[in-house]
mmCIF file of C-alpha atoms in Angstrom:
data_model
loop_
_atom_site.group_PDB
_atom_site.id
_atom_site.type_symbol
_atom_site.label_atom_id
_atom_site.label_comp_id
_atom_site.label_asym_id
_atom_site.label_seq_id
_atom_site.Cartn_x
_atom_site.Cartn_y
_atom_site.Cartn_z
ATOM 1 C CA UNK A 1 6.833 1.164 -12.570
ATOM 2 C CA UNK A 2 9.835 -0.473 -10.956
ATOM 3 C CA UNK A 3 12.194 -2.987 -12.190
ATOM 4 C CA UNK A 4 10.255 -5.643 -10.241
ATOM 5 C CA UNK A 5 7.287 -5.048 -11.931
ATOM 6 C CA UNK A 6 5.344 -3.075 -8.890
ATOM 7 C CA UNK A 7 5.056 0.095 -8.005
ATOM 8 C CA UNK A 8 8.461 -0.314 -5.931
ATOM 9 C CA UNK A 9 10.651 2.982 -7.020
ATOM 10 C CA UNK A 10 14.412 2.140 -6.165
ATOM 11 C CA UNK A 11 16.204 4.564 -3.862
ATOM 12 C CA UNK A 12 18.177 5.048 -0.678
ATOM 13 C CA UNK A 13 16.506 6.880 1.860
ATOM 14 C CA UNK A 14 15.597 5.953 5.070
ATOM 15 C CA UNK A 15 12.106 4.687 4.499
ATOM 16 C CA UNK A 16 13.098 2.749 1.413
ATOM 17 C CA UNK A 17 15.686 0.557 4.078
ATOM 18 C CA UNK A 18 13.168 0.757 6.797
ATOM 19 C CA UNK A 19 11.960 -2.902 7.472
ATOM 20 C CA UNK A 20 8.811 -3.390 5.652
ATOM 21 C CA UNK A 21 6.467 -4.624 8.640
ATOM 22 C CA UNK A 22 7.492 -1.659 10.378
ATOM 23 C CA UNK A 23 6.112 0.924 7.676
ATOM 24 C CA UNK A 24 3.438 -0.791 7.288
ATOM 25 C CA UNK A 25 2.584 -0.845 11.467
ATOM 26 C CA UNK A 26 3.569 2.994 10.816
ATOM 27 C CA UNK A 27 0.991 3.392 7.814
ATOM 28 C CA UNK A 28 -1.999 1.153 10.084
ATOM 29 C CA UNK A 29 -1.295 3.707 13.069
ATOM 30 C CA UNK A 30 -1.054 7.131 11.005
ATOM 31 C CA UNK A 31 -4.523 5.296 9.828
ATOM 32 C CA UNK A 32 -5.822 4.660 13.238
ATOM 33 C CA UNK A 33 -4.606 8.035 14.742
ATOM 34 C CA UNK A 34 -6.282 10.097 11.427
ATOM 35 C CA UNK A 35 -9.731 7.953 12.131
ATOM 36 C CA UNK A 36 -9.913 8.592 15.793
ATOM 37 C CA UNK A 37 -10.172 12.520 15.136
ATOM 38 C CA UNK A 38 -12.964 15.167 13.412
ATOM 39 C CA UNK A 39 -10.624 17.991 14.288
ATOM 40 C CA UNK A 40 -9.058 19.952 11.260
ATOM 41 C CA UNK A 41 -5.893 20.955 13.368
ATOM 42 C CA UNK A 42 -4.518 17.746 14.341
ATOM 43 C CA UNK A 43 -4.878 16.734 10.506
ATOM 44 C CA UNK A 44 -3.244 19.696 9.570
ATOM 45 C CA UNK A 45 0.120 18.378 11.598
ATOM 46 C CA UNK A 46 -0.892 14.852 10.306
ATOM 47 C CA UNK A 47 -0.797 16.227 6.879
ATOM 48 C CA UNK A 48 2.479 18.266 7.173
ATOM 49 C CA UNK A 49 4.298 15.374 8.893
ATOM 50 C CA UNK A 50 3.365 12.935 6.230
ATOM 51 C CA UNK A 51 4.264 15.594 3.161
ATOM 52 C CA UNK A 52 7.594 15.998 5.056
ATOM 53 C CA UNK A 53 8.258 12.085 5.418
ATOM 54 C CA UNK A 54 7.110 12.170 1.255
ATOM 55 C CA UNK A 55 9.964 14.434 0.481
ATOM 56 C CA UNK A 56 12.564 12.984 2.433
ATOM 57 C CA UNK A 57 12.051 9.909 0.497
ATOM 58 C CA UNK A 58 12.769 11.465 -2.792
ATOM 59 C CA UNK A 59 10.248 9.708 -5.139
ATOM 60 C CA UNK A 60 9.364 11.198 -8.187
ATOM 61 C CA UNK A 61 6.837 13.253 -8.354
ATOM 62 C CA UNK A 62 5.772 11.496 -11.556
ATOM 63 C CA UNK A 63 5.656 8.402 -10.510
ATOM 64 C CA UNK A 64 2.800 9.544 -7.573
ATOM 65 C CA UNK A 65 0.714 11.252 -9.956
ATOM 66 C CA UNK A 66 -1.817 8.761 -10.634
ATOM 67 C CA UNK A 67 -2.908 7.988 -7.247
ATOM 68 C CA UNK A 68 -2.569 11.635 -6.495
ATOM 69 C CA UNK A 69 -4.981 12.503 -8.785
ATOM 70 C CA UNK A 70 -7.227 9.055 -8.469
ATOM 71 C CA UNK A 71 -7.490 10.265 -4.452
ATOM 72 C CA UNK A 72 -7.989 13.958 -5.335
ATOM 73 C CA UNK A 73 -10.946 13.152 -7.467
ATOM 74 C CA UNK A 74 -12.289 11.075 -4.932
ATOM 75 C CA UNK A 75 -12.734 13.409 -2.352
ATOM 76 C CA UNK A 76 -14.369 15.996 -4.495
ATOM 77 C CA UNK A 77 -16.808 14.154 -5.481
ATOM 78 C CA UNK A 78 -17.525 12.974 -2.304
ATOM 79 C CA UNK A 79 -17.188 16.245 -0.967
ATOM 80 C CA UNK A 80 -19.902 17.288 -4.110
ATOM 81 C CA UNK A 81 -22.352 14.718 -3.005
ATOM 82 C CA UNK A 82 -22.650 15.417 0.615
ATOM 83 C CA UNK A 83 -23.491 19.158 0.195
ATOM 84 C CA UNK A 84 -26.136 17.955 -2.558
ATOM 85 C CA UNK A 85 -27.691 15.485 -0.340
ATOM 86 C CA UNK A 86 -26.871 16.475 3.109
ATOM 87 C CA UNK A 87 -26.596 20.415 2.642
ATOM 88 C CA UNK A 88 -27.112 21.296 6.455
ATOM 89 C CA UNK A 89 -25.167 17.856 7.546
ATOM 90 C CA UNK A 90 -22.919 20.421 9.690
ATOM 91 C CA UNK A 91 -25.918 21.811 11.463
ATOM 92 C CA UNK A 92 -26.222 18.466 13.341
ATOM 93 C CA UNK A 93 -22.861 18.590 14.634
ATOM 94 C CA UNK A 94 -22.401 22.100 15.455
ATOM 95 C CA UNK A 95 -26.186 23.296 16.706
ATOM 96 C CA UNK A 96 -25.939 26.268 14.476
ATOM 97 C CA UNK A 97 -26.906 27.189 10.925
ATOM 98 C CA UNK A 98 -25.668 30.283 8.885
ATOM 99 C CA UNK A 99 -27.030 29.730 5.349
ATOM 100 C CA UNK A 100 -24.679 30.680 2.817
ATOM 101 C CA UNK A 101 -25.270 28.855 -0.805
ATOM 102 C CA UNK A 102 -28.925 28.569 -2.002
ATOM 103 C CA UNK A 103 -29.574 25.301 -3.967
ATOM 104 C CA UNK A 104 -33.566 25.837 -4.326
ATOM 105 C CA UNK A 105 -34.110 23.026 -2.920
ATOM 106 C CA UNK A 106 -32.269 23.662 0.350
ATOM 107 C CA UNK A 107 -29.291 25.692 1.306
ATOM 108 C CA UNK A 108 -25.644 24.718 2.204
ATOM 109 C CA UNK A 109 -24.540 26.291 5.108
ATOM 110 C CA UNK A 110 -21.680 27.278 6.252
ATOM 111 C CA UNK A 111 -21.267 24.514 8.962
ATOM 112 C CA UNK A 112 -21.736 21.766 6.681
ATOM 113 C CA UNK A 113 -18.828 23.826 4.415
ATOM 114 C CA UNK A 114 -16.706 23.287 7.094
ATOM 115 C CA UNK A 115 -17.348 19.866 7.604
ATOM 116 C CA UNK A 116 -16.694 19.270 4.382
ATOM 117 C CA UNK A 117 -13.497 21.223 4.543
ATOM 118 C CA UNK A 118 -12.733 18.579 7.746
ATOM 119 C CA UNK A 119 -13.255 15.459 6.248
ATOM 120 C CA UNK A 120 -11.797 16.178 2.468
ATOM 121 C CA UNK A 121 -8.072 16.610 4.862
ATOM 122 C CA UNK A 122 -9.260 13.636 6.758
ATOM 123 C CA UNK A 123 -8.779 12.056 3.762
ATOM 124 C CA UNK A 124 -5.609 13.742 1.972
ATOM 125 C CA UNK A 125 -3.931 13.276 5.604
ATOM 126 C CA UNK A 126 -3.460 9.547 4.431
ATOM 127 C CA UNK A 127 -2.505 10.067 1.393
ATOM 128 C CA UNK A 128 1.431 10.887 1.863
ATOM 129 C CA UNK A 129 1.937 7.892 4.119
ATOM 130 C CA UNK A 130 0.357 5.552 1.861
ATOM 131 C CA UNK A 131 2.375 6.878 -1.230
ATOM 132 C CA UNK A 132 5.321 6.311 1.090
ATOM 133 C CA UNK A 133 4.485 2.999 2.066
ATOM 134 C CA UNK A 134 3.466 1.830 -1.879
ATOM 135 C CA UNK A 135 6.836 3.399 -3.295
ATOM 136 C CA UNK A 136 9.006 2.184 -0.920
ATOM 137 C CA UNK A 137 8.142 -1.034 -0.284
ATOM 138 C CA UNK A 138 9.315 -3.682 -2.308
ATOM 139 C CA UNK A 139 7.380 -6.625 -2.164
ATOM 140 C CA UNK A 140 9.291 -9.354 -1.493
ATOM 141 C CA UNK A 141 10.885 -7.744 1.303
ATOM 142 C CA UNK A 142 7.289 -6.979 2.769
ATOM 143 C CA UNK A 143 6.289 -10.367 2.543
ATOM 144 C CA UNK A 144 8.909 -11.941 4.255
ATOM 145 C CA UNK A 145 8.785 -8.508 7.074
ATOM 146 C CA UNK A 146 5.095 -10.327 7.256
ATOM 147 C CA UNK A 147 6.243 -13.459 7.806
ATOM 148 C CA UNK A 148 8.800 -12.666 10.471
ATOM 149 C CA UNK A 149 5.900 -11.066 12.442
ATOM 150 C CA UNK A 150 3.868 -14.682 12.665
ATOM 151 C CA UNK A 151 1.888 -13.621 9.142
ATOM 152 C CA UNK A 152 1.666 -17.356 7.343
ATOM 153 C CA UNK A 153 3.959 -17.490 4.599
ATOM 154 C CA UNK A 154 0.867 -18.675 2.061
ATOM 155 C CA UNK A 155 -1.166 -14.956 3.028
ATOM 156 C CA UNK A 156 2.169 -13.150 2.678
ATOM 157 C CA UNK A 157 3.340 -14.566 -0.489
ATOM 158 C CA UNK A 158 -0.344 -13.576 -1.634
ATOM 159 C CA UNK A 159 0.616 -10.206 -0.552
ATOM 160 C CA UNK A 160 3.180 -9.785 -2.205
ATOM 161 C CA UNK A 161 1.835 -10.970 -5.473
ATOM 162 C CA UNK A 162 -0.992 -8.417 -5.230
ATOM 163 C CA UNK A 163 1.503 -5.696 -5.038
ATOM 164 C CA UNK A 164 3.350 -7.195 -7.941
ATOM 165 C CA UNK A 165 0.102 -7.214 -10.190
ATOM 166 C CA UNK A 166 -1.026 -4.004 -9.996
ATOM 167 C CA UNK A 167 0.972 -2.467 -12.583
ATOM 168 C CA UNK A 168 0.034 -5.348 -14.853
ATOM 169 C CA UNK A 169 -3.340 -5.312 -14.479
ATOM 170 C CA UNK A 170 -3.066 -0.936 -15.032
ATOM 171 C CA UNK A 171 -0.842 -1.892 -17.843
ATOM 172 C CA UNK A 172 -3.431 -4.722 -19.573
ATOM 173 C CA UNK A 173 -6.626 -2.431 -19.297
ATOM 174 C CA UNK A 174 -4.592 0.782 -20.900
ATOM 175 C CA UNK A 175 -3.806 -2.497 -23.656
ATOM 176 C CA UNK A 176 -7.561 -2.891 -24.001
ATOM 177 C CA UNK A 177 -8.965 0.576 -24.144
ATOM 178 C CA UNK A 178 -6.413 1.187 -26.854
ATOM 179 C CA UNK A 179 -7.856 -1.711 -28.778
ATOM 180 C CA UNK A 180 -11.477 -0.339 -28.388
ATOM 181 C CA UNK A 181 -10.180 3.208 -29.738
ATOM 182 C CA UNK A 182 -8.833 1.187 -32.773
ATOM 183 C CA UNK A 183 -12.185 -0.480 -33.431
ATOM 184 C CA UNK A 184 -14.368 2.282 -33.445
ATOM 185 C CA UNK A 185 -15.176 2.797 -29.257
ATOM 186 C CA UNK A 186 -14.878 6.553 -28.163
ATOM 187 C CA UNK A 187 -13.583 6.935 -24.614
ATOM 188 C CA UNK A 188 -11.951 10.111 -24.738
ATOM 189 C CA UNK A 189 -13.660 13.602 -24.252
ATOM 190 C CA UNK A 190 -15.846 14.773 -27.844
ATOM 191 C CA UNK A 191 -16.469 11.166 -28.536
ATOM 192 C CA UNK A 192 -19.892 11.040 -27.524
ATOM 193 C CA UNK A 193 -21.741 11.781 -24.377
ATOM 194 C CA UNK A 194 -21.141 10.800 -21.208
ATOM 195 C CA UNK A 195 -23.252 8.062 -20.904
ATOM 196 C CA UNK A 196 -21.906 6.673 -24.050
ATOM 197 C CA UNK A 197 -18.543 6.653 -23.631
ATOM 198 C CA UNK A 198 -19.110 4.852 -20.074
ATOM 199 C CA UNK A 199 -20.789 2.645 -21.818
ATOM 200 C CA UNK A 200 -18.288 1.350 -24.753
ATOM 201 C CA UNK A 201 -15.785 1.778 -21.585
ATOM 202 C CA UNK A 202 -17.693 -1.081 -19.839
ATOM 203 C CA UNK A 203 -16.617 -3.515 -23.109
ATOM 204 C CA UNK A 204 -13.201 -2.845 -21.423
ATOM 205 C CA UNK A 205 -14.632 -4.680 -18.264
ATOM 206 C CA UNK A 206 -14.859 -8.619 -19.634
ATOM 207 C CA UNK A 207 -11.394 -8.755 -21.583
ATOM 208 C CA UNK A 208 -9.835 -7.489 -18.473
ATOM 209 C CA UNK A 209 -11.250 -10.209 -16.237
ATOM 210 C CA UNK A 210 -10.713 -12.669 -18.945
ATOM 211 C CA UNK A 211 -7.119 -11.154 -19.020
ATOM 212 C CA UNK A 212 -7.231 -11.650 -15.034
ATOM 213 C CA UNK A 213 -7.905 -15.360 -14.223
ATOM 214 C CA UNK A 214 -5.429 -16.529 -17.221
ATOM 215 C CA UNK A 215 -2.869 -14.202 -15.111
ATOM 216 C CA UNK A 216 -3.548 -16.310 -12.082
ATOM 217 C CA UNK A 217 -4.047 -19.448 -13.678
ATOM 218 C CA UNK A 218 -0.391 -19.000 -14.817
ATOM 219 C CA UNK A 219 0.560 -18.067 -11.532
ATOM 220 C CA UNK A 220 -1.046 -20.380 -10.027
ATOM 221 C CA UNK A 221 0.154 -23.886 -12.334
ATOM 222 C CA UNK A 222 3.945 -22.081 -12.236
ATOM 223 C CA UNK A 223 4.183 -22.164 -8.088
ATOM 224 C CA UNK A 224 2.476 -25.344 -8.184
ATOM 225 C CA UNK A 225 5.064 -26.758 -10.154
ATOM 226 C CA UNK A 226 7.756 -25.361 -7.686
ATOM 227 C CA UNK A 227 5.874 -26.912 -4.489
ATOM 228 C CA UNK A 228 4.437 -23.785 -3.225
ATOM 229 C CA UNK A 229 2.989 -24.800 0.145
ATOM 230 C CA UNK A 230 4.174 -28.181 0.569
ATOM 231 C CA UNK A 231 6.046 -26.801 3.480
ATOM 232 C CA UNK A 232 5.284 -25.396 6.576
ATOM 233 C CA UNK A 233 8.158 -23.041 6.444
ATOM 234 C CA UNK A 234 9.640 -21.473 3.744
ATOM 235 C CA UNK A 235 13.248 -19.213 3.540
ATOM 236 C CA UNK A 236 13.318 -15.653 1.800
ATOM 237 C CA UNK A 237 15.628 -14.912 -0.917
ATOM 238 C CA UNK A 238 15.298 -11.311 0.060
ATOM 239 C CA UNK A 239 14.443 -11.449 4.164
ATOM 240 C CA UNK A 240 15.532 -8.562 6.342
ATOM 241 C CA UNK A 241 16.728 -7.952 9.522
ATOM 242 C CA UNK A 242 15.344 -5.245 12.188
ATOM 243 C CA UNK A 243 17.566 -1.945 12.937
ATOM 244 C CA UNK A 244 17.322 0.267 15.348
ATOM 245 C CA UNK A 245 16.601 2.568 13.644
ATOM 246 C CA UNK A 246 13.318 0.190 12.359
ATOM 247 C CA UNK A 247 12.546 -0.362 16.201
ATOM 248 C CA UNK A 248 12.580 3.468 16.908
ATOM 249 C CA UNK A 249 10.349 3.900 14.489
ATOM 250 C CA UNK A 250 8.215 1.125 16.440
ATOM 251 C CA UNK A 251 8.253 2.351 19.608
ATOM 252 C CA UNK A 252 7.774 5.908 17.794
ATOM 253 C CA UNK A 253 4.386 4.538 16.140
ATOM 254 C CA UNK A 254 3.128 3.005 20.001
ATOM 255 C CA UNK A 255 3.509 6.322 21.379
ATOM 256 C CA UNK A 256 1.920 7.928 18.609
ATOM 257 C CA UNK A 257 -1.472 6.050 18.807
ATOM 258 C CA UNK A 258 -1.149 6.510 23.042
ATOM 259 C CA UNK A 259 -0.883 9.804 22.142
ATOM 260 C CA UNK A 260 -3.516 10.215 19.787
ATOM 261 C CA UNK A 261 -5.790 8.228 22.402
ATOM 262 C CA UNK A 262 -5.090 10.224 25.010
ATOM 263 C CA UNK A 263 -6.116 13.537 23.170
ATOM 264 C CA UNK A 264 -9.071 12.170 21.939
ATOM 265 C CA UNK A 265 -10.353 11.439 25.717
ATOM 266 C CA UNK A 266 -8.969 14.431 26.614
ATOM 267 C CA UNK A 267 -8.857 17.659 24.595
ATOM 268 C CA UNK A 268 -10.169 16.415 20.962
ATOM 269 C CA UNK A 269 -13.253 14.644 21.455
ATOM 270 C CA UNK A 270 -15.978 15.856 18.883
ATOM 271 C CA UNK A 271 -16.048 17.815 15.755
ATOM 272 C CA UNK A 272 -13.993 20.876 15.572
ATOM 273 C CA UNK A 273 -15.818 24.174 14.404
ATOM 274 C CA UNK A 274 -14.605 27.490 15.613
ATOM 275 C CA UNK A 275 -16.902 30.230 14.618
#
């Protein structure tokens, strides 16, 4: 956690100066462009641009872990459940079926493999650019970067107070599950089975919300009492000021998505499968 209480990690790199409306147009395009495609190439090059953008920033492996592994587990159990339910999905996209994996039930083939193969990158190819964007970012910058692009002040203040309360909110249910453990509740693996300890971890689920609304009733009564929204415009203690370097990255993001149009028209548009 940063020293501003969000997931901001202090550094000097070029993304952490970059203006932060322009990496978030640059996070909404990489979106767009990974979205438009089924085609496990152009994700590939997706996915070793973004990993090469992630280094260059120089954030600590550490401090990505989380939502590394939060992401990771995602897709395999998403990955898990289509070849249980759907285990010759990939037939209906490719015309062929080589079986490969009995399940007695049915049999996963290879073309639904594949598929799965496809969509689990589809998925990790966002993954760099979002770290990026989270752990550089820092939030009052972003919100008034939001504001200078016609966002109202009022949605980008709440914004930026989202981003500021996610590390307190992590940091208040980690508070709570500890309290459980003291009282008796097993969460942790050998404490019961699995369907009991998600179970005493659902007593986590009404302190936290409890937790939550005095949070924003705080929140809330402290930027009343400083005239929040009495105004129609409102200054930034910590504005910015485009570069060129932020509106080469701009133009860089426009030609990206023309680009990724074009080669979905063109040369990339259905699912990729090559045997």
């Amino acid at each position: 956690m940063g020293q501003t209480g969000s997931l901001y990690v202090a550094g000097n790199s070029f993304f952490h100066r970059m203006d932060g409306a322009v990496k978030l147009i640059l996070l909404l395009t990489w979106t767009v462009a990974t979205f438009l495609f089924m085609d496990l190439r152009v994700f590939m090059v997706l996915l070793a641009a973004g990993i090469t953008m992630l280094l260059l920033a120089r954030i600590p492996a550490k401090k990505m872990a989380l939502l590394f592994w939060a992401l990771t587990i995602f897709t395999v159990v998403n990955s898990l459940f289509i070849l249980a339910i759907t285990p010759r999905f990939g037939t209906t996209l490719t015309g062929s079926n080589t079986p490969l994996i009995p399940l007695g039930y049915d049999t996963i083939n290879a073309e639904t493999l594949f598929y799965v193969l496809t969509l689990s990158l589809k998925y990790l190819t966002l993954l760099p650019i979002t770290l990026l964007f989270i752990f550089t970012t820092h939030p009052s910058r972003f919100a008034a970067s939001l504001h200078k692009l016609g966002v109202p002040y009022k949605l980008a203040y709440a914004v930026s107070i989202a981003f500021r309360y996610i590390p307190d909110l992590t940091k208040e249910f980690r508070m709570i599950l500890g309290a459980l453990q003291m009282r008796g509740l097993g969460i942790s693996r050998g404490d019961g089975t699995l369907l009991q300890r998600l179970r005493n971890l659902s007593h986590a689920v009404v302190p936290l919300l409890q937790s939550s609304l005095q949070h924003i009733e705080s929140v809330s009564d402290a930027m009343d009492l400083r005239g929040f929204g009495t105004k129609r415009q409102r200054t930034w203690y910590m504005g910015t000021v485009m570069t060129r370097g932020d509106k080469l990255i701009t133009l860089l993001c426009a030609a990206l998505l023309v680009a990724a149009i074009v080669l979905k028209r063109q040369a990339f548009a259905g699912f990729w499968y090559p045997f």
